[in-house]
Structure formats: structure tokens, C-alpha cells
C-alpha positions as a Markdown table, in Angstrom:
| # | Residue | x | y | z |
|---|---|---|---|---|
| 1 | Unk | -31.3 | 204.1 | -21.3 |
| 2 | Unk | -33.4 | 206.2 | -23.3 |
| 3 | Unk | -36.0 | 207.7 | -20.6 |
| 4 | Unk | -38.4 | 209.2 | -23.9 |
| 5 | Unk | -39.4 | 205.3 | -25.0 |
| 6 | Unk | -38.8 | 203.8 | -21.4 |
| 7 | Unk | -42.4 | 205.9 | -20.7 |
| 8 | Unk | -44.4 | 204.6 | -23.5 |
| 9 | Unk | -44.3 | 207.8 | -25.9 |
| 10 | Unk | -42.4 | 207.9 | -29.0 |
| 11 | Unk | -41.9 | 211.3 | -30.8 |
| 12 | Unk | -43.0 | 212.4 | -34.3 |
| 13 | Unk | -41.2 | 213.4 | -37.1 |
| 14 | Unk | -43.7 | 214.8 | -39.7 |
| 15 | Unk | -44.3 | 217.1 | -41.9 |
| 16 | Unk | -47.2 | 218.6 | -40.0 |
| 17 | Unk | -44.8 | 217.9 | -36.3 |
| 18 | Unk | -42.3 | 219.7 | -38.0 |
| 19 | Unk | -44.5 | 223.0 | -39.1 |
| 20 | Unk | -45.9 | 222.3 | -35.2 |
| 21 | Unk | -42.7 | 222.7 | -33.6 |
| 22 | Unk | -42.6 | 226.8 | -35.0 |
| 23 | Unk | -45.7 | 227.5 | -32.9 |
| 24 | Unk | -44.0 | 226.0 | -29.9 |
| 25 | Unk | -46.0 | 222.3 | -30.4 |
| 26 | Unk | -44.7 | 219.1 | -29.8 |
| 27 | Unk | -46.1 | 215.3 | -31.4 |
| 28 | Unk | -45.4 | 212.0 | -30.1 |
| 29 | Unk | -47.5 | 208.8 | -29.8 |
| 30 | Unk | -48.5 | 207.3 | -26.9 |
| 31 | Unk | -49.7 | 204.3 | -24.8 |
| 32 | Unk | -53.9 | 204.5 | -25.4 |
| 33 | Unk | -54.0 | 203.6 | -21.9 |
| 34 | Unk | -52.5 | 207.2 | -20.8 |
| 35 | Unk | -54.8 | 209.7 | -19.9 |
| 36 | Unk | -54.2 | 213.6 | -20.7 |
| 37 | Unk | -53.5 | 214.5 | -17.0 |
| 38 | Unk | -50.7 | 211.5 | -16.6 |
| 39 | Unk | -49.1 | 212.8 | -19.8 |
| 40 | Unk | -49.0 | 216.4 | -19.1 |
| 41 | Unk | -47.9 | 215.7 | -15.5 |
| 42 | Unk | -45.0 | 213.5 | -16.9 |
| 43 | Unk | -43.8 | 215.8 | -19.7 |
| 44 | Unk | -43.9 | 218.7 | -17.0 |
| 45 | Unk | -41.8 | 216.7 | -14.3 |
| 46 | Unk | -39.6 | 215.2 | -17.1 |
| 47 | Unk | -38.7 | 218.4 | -19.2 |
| 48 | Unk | -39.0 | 221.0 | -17.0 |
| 49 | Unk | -41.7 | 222.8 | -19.0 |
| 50 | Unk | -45.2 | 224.3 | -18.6 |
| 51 | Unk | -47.7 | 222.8 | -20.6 |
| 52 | Unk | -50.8 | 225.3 | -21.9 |
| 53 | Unk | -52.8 | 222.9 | -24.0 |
| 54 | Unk | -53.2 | 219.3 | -25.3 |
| 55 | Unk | -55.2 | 217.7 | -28.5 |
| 56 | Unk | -55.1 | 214.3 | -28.8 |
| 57 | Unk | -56.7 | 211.5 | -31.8 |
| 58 | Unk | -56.6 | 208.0 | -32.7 |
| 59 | Unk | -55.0 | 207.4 | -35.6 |
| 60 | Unk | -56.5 | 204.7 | -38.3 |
| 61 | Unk | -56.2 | 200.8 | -37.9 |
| 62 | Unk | -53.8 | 199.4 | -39.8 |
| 63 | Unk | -54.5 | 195.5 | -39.9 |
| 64 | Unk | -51.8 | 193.2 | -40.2 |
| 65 | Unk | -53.1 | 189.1 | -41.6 |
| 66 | Unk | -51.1 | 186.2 | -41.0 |
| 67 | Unk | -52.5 | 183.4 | -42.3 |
| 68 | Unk | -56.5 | 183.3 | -41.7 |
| 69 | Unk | -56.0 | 185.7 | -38.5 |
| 70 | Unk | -56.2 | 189.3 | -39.1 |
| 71 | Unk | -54.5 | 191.4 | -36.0 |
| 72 | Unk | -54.6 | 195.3 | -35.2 |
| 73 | Unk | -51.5 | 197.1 | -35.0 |
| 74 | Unk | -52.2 | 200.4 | -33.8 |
| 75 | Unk | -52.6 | 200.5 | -30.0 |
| 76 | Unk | -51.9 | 204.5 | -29.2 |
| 77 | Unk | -52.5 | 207.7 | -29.8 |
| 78 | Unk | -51.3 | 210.8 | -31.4 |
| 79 | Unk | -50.7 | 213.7 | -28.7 |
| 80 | Unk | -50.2 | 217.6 | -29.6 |
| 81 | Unk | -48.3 | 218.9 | -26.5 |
| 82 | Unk | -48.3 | 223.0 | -26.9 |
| 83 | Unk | -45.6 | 225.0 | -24.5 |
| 84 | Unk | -46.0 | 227.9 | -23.2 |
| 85 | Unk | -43.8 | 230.8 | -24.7 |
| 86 | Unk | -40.3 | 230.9 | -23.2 |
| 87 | Unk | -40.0 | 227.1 | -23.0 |
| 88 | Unk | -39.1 | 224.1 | -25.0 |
| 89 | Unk | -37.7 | 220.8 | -25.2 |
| 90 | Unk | -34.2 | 219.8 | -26.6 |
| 91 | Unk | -34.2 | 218.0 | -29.5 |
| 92 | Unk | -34.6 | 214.4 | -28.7 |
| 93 | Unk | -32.2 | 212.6 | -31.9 |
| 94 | Unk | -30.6 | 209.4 | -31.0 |
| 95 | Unk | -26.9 | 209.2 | -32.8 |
| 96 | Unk | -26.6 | 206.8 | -35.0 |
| 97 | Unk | -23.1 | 204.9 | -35.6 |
């Protein structure tokens, strides 16, 4: 059971996440429905870690038709989760067989 997805956030692998992580910054989407506090409370339980600062956006709507109906797809957020110095969190890669 993988505890990262079981809570509604996902991490990011991008360009811009992977520049981030030098400066000690961490991405990942989550529910919209999260607030900052429940996601910084969560990461700090979770990880172990102190949290210093977090910057948050919506991303863009990407519509999806089928047939007449045209549906939303996009139903979180983008979160940028910065550490303070002298902690991190261990790469989260799922092995693939």
C-alpha cells in the first residue's frame, strides 16, 4: 500500500520539480479540497520533516468531450513544499517489474 497516493497527493516529476528539489523544494498535486494547514500537518507527521514555507496554484482546465458533454478533468492543485535545511524526503520511486 502505497501511503503517498492513499492521502490524495501525487508527486511531480518536472523539469521545474526537479531544479526545485536543489533548493530543498518538493511538488506534488493534491486534492483541491486540502487546505495548506492539513497538508503541511500531514507531510510533517508523515516524513518526519519541518516545513518552512508553502506556495500553492491551480493548474489550467483541461476539458475532456464525450459526445455532446464536455467534462473538466483537473480537480487539484499544485503544492511547492520547502524544507527546512538539514531535512528531506527519500525519494519516493515505485519499482517497476
Amino acid at each position: 500500500m502505497d501511503l503517498w497516493m492513499e492521502s490524495n497527493m501525487a508527486v511531480v516529476f518536472t523539469e521545474k520539480s526537479i531544479r526545485l528539489l536543489r533548493n530543498n523544494q518538493y511538488t506534488s498535486n493534491v486534492e483541491s479540497g486540502s487546505t495548506r494547514t492539513e497538508i503541511k500537518h500531514w507531510v510533517e507527521l508523515f516524513f518526519g520533516v519541518k516545513v518552512i514555507a508553502m506556495n500553492s496554484h491551480r493548474l489550467p482546465v483541461k476539458g475532456r468531450r464525450k459526445g455532446p458533454i464536455m467534462r473538466h478533468t483537473m480537480h487539484y492543485r499544485r503544492m511547492i513544499i520547502m524544507l527546512q535545511s538539514g531535512y528531506s524526503i527519500p525519494p519516493l520511486i515505485e519499482k517497476r517489474t
